[in-house]
CSV table of N, CA and C in Angstrom, one decimal:
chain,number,residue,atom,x,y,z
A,1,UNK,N,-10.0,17.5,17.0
A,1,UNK,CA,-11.3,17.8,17.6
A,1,UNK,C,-10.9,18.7,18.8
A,2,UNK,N,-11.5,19.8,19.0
A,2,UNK,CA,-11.6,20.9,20.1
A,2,UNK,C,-12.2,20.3,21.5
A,3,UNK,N,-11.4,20.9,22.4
A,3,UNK,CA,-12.4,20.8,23.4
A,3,UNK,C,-14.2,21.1,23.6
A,4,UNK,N,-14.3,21.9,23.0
A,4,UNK,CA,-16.1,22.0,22.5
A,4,UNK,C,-16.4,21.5,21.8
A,5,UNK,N,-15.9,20.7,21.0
A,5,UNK,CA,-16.7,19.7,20.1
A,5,UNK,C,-16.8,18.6,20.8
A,6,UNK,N,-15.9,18.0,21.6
A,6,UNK,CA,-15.5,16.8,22.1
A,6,UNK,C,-16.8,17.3,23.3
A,7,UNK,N,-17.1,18.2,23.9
A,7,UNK,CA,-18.4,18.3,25.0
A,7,UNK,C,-19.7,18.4,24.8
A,8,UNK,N,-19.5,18.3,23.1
A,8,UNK,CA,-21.0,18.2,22.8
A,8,UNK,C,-21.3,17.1,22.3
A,9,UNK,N,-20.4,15.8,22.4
A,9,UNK,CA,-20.4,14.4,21.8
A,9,UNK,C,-21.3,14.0,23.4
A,10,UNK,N,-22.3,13.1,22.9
A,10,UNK,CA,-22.8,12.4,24.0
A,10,UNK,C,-21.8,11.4,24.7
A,11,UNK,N,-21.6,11.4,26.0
A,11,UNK,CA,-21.1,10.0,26.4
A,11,UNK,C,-20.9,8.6,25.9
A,12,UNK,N,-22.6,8.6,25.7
A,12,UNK,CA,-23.2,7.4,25.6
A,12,UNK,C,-23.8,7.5,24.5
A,13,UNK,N,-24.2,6.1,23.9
A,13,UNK,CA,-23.2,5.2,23.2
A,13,UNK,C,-22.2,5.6,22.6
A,14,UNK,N,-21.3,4.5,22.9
A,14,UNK,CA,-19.9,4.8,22.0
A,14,UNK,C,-19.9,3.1,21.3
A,15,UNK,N,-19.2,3.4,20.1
A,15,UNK,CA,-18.7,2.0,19.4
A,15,UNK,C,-17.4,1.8,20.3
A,16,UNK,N,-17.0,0.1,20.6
A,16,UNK,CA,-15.9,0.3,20.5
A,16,UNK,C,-15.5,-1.5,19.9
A,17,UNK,N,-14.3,-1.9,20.5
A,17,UNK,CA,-13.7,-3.0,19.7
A,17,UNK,C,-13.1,-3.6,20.5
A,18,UNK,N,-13.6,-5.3,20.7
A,18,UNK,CA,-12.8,-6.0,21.6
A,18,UNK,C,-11.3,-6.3,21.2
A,19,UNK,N,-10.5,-5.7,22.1
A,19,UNK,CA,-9.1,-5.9,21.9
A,19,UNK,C,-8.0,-7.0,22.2
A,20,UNK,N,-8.7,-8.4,22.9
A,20,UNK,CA,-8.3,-9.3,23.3
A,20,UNK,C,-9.4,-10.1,23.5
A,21,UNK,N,-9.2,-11.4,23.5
A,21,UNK,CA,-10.2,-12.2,23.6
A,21,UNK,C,-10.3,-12.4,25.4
A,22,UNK,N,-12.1,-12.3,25.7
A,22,UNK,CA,-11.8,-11.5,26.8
A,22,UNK,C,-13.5,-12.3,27.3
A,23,UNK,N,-14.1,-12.7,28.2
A,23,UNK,CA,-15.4,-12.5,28.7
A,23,UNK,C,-16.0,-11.3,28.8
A,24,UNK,N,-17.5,-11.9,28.4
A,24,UNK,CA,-18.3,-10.8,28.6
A,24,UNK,C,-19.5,-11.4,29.7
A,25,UNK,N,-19.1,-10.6,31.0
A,25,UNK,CA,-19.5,-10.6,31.8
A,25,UNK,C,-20.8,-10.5,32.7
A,26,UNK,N,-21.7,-10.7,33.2
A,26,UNK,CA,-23.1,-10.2,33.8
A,26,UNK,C,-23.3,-9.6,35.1
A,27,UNK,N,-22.1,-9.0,35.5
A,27,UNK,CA,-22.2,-7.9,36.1
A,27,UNK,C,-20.5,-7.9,36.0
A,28,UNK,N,-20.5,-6.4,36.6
A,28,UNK,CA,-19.2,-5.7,36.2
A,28,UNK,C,-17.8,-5.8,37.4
A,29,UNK,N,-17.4,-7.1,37.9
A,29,UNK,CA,-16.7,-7.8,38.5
A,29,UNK,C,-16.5,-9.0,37.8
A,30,UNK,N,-15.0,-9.7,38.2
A,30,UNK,CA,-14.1,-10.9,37.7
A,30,UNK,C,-15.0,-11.9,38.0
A,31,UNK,N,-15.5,-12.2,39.0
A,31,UNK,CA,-16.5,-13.4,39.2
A,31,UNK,C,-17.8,-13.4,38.7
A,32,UNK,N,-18.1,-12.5,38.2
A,32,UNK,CA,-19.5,-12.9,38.0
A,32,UNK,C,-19.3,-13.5,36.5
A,33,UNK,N,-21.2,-14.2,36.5
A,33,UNK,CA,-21.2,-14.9,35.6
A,33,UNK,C,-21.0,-14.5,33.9
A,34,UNK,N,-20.6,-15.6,33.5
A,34,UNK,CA,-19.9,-15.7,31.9
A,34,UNK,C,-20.9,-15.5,30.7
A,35,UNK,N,-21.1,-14.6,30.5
A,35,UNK,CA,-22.3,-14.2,29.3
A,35,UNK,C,-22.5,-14.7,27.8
A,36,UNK,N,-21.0,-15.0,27.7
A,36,UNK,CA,-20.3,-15.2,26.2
A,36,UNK,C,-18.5,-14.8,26.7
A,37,UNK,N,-18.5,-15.5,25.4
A,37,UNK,CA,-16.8,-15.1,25.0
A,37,UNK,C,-16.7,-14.4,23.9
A,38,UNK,N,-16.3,-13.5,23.9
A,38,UNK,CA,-15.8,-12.2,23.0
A,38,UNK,C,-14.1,-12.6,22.3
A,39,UNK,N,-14.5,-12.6,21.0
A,39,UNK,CA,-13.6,-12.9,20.3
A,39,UNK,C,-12.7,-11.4,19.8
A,40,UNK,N,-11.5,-11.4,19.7
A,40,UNK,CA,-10.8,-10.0,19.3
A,40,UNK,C,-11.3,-9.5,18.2
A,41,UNK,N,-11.5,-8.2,17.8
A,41,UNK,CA,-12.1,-7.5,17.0
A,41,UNK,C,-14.2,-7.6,16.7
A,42,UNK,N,-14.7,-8.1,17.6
A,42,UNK,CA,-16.0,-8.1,17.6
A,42,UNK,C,-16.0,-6.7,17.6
A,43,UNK,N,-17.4,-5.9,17.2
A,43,UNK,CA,-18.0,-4.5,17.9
A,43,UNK,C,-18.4,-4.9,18.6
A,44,UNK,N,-19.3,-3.8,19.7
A,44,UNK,CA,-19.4,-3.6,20.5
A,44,UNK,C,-20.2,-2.5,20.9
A,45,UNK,N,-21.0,-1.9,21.7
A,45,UNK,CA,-21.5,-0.8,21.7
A,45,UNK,C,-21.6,-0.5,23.1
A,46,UNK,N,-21.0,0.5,23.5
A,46,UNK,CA,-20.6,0.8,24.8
A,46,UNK,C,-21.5,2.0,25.6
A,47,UNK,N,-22.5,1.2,26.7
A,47,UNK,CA,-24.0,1.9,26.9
A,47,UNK,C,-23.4,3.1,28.4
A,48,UNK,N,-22.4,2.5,29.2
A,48,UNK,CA,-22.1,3.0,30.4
A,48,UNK,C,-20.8,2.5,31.0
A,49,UNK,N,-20.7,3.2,32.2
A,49,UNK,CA,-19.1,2.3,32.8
A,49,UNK,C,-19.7,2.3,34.2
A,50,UNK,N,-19.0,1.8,34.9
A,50,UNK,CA,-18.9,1.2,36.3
A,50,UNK,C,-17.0,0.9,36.7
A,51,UNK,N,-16.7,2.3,37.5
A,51,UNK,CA,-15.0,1.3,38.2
A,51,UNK,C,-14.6,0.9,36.7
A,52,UNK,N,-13.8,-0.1,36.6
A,52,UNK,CA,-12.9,-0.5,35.5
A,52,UNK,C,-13.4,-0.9,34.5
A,53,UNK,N,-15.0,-0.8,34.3
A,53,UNK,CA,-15.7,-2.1,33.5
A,53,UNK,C,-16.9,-1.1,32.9
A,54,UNK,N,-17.1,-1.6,31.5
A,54,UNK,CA,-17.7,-0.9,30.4
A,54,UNK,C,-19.0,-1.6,30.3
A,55,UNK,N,-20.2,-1.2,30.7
A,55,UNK,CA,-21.6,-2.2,29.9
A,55,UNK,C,-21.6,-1.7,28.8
A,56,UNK,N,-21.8,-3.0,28.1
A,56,UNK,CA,-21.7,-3.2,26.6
A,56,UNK,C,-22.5,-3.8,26.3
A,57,UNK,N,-22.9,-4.0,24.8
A,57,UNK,CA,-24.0,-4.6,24.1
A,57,UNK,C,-23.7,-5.1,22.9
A,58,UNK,N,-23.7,-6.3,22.7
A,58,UNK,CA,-23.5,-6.9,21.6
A,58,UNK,C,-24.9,-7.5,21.1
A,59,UNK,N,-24.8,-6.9,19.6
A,59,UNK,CA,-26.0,-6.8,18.6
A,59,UNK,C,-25.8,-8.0,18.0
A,60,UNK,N,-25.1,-9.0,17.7
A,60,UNK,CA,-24.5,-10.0,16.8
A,60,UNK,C,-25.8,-11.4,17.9
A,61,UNK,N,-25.1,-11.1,19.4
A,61,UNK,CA,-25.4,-11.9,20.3
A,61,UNK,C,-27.0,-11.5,21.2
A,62,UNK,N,-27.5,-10.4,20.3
A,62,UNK,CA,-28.1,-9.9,21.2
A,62,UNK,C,-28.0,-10.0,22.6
A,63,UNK,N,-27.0,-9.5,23.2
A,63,UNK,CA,-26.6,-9.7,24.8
A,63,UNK,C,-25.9,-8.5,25.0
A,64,UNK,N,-26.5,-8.4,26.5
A,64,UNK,CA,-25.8,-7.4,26.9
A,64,UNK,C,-24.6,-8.0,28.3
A,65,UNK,N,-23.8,-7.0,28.9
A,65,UNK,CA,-23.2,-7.4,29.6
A,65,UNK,C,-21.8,-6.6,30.2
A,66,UNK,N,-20.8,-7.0,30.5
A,66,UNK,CA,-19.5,-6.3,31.3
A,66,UNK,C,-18.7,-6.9,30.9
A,67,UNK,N,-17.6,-6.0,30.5
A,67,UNK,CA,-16.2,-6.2,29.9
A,67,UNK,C,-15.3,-4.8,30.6
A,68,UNK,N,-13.8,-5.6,31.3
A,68,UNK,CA,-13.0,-4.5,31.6
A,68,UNK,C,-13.0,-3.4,30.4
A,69,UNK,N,-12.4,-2.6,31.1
A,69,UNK,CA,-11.9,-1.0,30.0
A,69,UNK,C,-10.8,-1.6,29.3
A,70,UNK,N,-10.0,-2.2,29.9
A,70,UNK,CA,-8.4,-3.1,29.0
A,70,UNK,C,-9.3,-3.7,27.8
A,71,UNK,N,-10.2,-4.3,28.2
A,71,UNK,CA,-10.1,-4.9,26.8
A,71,UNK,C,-11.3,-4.2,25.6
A,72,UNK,N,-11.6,-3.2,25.7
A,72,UNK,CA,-12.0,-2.8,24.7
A,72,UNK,C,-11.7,-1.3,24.2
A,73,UNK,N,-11.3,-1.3,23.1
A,73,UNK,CA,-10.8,-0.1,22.2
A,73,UNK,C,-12.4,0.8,22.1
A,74,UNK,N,-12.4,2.2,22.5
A,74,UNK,CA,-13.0,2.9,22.4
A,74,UNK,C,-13.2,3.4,20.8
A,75,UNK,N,-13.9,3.7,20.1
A,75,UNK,CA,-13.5,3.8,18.5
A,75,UNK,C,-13.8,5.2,18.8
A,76,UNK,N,-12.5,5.9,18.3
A,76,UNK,CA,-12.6,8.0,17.8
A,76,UNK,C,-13.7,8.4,16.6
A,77,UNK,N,-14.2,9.3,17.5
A,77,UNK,CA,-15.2,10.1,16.8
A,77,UNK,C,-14.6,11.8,16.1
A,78,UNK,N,-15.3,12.2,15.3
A,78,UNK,CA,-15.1,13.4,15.0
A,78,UNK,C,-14.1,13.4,14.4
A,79,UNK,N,-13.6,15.5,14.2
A,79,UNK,CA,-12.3,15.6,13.6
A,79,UNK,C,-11.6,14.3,13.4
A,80,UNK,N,-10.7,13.8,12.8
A,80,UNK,CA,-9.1,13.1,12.9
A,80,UNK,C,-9.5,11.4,13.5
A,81,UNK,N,-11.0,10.6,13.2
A,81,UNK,CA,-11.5,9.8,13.6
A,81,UNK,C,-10.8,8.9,12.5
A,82,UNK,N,-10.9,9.2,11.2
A,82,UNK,CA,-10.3,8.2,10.4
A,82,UNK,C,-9.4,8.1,10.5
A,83,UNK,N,-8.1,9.4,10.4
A,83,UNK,CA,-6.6,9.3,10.7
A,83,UNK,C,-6.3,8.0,11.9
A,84,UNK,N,-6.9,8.3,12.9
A,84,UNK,CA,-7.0,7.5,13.8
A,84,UNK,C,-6.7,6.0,14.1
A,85,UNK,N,-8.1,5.7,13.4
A,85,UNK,CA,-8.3,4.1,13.0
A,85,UNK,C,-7.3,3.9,11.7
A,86,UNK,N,-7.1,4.7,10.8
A,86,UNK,CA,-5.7,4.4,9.5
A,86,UNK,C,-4.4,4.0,10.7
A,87,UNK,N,-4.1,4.7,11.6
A,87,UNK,CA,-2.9,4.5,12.1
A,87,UNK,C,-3.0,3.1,12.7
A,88,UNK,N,-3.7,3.0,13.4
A,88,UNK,CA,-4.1,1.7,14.4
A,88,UNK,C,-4.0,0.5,13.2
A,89,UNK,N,-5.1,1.0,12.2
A,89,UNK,CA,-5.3,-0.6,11.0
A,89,UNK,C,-3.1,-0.8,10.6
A,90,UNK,N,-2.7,0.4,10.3
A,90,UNK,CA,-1.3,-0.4,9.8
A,90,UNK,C,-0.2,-0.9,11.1
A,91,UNK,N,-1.0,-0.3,12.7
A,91,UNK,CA,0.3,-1.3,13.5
A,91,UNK,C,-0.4,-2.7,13.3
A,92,UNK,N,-1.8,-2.7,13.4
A,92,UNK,CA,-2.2,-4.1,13.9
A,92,UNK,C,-1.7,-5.0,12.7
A,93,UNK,N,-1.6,-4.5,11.1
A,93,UNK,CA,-1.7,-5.3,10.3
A,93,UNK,C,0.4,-5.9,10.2
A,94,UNK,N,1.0,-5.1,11.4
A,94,UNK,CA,2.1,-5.7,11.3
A,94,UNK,C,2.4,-6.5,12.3
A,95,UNK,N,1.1,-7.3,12.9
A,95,UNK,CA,1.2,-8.1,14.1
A,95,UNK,C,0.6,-9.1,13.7
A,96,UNK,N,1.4,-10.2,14.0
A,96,UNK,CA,0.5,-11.8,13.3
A,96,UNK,C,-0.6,-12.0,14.9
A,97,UNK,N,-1.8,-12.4,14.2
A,97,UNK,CA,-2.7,-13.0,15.7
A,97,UNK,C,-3.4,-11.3,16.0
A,98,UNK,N,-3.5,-10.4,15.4
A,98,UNK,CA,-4.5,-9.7,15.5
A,98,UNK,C,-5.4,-9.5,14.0
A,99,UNK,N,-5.5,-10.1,13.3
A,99,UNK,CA,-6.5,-10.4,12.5
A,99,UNK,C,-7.7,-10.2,12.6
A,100,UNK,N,-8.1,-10.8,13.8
A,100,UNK,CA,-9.8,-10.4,13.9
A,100,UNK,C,-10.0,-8.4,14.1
A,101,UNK,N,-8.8,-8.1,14.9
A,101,UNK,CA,-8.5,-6.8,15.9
A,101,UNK,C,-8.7,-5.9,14.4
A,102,UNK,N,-8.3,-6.3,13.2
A,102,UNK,CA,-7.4,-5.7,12.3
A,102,UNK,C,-9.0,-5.5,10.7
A,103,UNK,N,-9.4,-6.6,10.9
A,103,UNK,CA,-11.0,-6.3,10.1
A,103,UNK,C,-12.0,-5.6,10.9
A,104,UNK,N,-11.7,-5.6,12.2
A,104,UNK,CA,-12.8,-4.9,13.1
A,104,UNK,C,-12.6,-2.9,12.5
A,105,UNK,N,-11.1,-2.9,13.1
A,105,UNK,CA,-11.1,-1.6,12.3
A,105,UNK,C,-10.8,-1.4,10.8
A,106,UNK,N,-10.8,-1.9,10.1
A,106,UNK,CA,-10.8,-1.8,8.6
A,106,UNK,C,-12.3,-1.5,8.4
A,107,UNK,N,-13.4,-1.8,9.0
A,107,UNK,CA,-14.7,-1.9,8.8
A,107,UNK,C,-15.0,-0.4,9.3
A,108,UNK,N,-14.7,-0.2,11.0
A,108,UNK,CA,-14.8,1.1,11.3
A,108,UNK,C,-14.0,2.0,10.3
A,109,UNK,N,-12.8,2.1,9.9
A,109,UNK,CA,-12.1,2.7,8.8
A,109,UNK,C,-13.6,3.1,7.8
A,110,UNK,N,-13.9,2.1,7.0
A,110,UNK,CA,-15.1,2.3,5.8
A,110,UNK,C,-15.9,3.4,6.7
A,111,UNK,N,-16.3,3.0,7.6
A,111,UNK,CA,-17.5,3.8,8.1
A,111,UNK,C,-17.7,5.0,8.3
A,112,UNK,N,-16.8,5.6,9.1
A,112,UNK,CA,-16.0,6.8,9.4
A,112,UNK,C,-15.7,7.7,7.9
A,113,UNK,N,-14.7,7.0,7.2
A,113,UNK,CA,-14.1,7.8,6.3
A,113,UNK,C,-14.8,8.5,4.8
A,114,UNK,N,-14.5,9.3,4.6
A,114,UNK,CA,-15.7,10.2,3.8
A,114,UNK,C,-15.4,9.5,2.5
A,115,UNK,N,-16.1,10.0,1.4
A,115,UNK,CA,-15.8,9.4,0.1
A,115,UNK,C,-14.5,9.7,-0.8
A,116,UNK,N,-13.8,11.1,-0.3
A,116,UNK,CA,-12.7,11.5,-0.7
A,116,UNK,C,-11.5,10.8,-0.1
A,117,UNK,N,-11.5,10.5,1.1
A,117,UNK,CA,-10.6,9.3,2.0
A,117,UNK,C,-10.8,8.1,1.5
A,118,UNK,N,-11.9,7.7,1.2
A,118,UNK,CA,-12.2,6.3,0.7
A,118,UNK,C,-11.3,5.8,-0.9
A,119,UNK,N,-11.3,7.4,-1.5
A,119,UNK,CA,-10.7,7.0,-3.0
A,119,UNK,C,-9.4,7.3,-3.0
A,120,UNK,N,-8.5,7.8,-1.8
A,120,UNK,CA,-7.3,8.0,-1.4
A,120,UNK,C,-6.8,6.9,-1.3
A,121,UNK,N,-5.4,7.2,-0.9
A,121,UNK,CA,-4.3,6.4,-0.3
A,121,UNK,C,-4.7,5.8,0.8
A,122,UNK,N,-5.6,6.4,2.0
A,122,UNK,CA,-5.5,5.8,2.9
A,122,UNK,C,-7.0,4.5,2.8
A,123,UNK,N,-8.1,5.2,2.0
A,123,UNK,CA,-8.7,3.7,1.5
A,123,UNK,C,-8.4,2.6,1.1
A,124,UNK,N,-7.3,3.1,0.3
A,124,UNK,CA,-6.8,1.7,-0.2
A,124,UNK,C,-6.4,0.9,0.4
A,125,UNK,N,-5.1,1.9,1.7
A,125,UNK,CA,-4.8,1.1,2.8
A,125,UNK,C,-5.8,-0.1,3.5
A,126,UNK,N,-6.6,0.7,3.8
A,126,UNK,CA,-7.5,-0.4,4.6
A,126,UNK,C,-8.3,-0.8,4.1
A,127,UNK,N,-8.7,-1.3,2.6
A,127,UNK,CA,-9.3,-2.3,1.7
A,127,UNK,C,-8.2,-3.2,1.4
A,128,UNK,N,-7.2,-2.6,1.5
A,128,UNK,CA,-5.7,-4.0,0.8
A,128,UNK,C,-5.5,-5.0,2.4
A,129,UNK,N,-5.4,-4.1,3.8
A,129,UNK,CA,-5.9,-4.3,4.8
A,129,UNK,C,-6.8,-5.3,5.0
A,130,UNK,N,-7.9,-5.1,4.7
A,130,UNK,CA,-9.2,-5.8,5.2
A,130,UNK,C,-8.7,-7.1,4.4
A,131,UNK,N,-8.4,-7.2,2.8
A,131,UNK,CA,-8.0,-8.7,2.0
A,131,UNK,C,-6.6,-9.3,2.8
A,132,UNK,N,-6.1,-8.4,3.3
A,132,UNK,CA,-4.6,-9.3,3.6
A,132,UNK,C,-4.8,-9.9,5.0
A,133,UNK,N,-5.4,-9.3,5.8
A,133,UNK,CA,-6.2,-10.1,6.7
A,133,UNK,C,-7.0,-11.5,6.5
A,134,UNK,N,-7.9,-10.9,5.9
A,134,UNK,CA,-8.8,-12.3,5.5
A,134,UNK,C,-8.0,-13.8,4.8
A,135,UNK,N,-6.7,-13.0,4.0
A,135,UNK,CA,-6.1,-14.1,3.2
A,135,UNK,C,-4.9,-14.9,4.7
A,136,UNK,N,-4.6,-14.0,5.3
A,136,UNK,CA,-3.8,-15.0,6.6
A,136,UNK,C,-4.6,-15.5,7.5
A,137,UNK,N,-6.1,-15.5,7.9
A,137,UNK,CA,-6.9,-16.2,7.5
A,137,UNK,C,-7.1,-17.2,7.3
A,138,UNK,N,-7.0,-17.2,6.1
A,138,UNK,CA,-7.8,-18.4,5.3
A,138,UNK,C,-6.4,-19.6,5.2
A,139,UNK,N,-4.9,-18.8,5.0
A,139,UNK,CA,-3.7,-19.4,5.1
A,139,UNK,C,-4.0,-20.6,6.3
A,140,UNK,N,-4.0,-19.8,7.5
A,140,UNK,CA,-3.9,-20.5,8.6
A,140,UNK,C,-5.2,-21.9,8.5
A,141,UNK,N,-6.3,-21.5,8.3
A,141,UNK,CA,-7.3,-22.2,8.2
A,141,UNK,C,-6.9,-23.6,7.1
A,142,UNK,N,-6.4,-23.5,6.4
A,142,UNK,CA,-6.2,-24.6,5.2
A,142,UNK,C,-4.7,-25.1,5.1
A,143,UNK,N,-4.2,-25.2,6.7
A,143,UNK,CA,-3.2,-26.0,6.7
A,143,UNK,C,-3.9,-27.0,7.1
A,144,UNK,N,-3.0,-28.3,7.0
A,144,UNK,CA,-3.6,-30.2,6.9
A,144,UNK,C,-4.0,-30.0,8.8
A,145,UNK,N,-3.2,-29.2,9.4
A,145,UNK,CA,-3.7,-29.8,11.0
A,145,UNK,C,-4.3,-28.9,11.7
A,146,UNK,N,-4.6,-28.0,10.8
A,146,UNK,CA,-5.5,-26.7,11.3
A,146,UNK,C,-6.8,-27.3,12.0
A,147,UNK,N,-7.3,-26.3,12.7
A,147,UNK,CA,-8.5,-27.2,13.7
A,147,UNK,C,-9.3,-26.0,13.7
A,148,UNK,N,-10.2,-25.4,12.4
A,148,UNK,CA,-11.0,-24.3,12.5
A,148,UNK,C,-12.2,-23.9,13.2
A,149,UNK,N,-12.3,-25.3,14.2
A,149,UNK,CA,-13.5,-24.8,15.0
A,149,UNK,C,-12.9,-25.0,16.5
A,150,UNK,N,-11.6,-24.6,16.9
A,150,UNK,CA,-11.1,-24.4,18.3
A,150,UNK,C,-10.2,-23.8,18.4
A,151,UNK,N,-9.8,-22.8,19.4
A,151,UNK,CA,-9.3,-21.7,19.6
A,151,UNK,C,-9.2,-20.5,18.8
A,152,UNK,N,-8.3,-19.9,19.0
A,152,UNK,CA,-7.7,-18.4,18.2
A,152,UNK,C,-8.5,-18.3,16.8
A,153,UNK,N,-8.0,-19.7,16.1
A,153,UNK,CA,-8.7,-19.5,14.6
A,153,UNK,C,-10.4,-19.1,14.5
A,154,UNK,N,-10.6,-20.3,15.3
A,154,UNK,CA,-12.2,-20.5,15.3
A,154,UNK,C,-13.2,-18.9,15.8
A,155,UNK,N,-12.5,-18.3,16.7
A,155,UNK,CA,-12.4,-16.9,16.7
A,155,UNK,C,-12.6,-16.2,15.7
A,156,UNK,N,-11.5,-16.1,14.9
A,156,UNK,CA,-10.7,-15.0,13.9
A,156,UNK,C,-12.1,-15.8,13.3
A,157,UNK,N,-12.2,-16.8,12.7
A,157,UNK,CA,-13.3,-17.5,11.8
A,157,UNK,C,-14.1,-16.7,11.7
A,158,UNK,N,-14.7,-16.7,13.6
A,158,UNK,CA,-16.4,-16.2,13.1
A,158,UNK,C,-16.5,-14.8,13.4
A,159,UNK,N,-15.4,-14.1,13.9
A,159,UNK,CA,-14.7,-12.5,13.7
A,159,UNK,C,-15.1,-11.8,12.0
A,160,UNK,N,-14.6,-12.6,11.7
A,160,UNK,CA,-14.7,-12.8,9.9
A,160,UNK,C,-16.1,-12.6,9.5
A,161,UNK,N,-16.7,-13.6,10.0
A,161,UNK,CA,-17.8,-13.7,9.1
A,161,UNK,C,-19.1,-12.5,9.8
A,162,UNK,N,-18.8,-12.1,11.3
A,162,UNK,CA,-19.5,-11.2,11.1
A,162,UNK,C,-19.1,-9.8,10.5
A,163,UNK,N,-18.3,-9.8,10.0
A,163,UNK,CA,-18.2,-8.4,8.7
A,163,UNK,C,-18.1,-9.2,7.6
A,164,UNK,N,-18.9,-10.4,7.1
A,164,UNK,CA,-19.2,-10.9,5.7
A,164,UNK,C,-18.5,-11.6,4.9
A,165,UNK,N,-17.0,-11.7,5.6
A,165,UNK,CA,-16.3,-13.1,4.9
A,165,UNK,C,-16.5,-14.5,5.4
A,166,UNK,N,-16.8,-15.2,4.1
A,166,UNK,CA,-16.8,-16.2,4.5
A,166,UNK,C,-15.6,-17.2,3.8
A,167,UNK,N,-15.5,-18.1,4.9
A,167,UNK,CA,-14.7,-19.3,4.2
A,167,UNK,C,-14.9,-20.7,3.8
């Protein structure tokens, strides 16, 4: 993308993607109050910034609110938008514990990528992607002492199900 293409992209809204499990805040400081907890890989829609902190809007929770800049991934637009998200889907998918991080962009991947990318190599990637996720997943979930409705899992769980897997 050119510098003039990139100036005629509006600011505002941007997609982006929670990158850590992280609060979402009601105003755009550490102390204020707790809106929700934001699970890794939720979307996100990112209305303005403030100092270090991004208002955002979550459509799932209908809530709006504040989340640092650290924790959320801006999603690339334009030119080189899918290349982008393809590179990101194969580090994250070689990291155990970013699973939610890892269907969030596999989903942006679909969205983004044209129908010729989609029947490519790199679609495949991130449809074999999107299952290999969901299957470590589902691994973790159906061990005898697994506890799918606390912490990390219970996350990744309902991470999951808002892009339509269910378990």
């Amino acid at each position: 993308m050119t510098k003039a293409d990139a100036a005629e992209l509006p600011a505002f809204p941007r997609a982006g993607l929670v990158v850590q499990d992280s609060p979402l805040r009601g105003a755009p400081r550490d102390t204020a109050s707790l809106q929700a907890q934001m699970g890794r890989g939720e979307a996100l829609e990112i209305r303005a910034e403030r100092g270090d902190h991004w208002q955002v809007w979550d459509y799932r929770r209908e809530r709006g609110g504040w989340m640092r800049k650290g924790q959320v991934l801006v999603m690339p637009r334009g030119d080189g938008a899918s290349a982008e998200l393809l590179a990101q889907l194969r580090l994250a998918r070689q990291q155990w514990g970013t699973e939610g991080l890892g269907l969030g962009l596999a989903a942006a991947y679909v969205q983004v990528a044209t129908p010729a990318e989609m029947a490519g190599p790199g679609g495949a990637d991130a449809l074999d992607a999107l299952g290999s996720f969901a299957e470590r997943i589902a691994d973790r979930a159906s061990l005898r002492d697994a506890k799918p409705t606390e912490g990390q899992l219970a996350a990744q769980m309902d991470v999951a199900a808002r892009y339509g897997l269910k378990f």
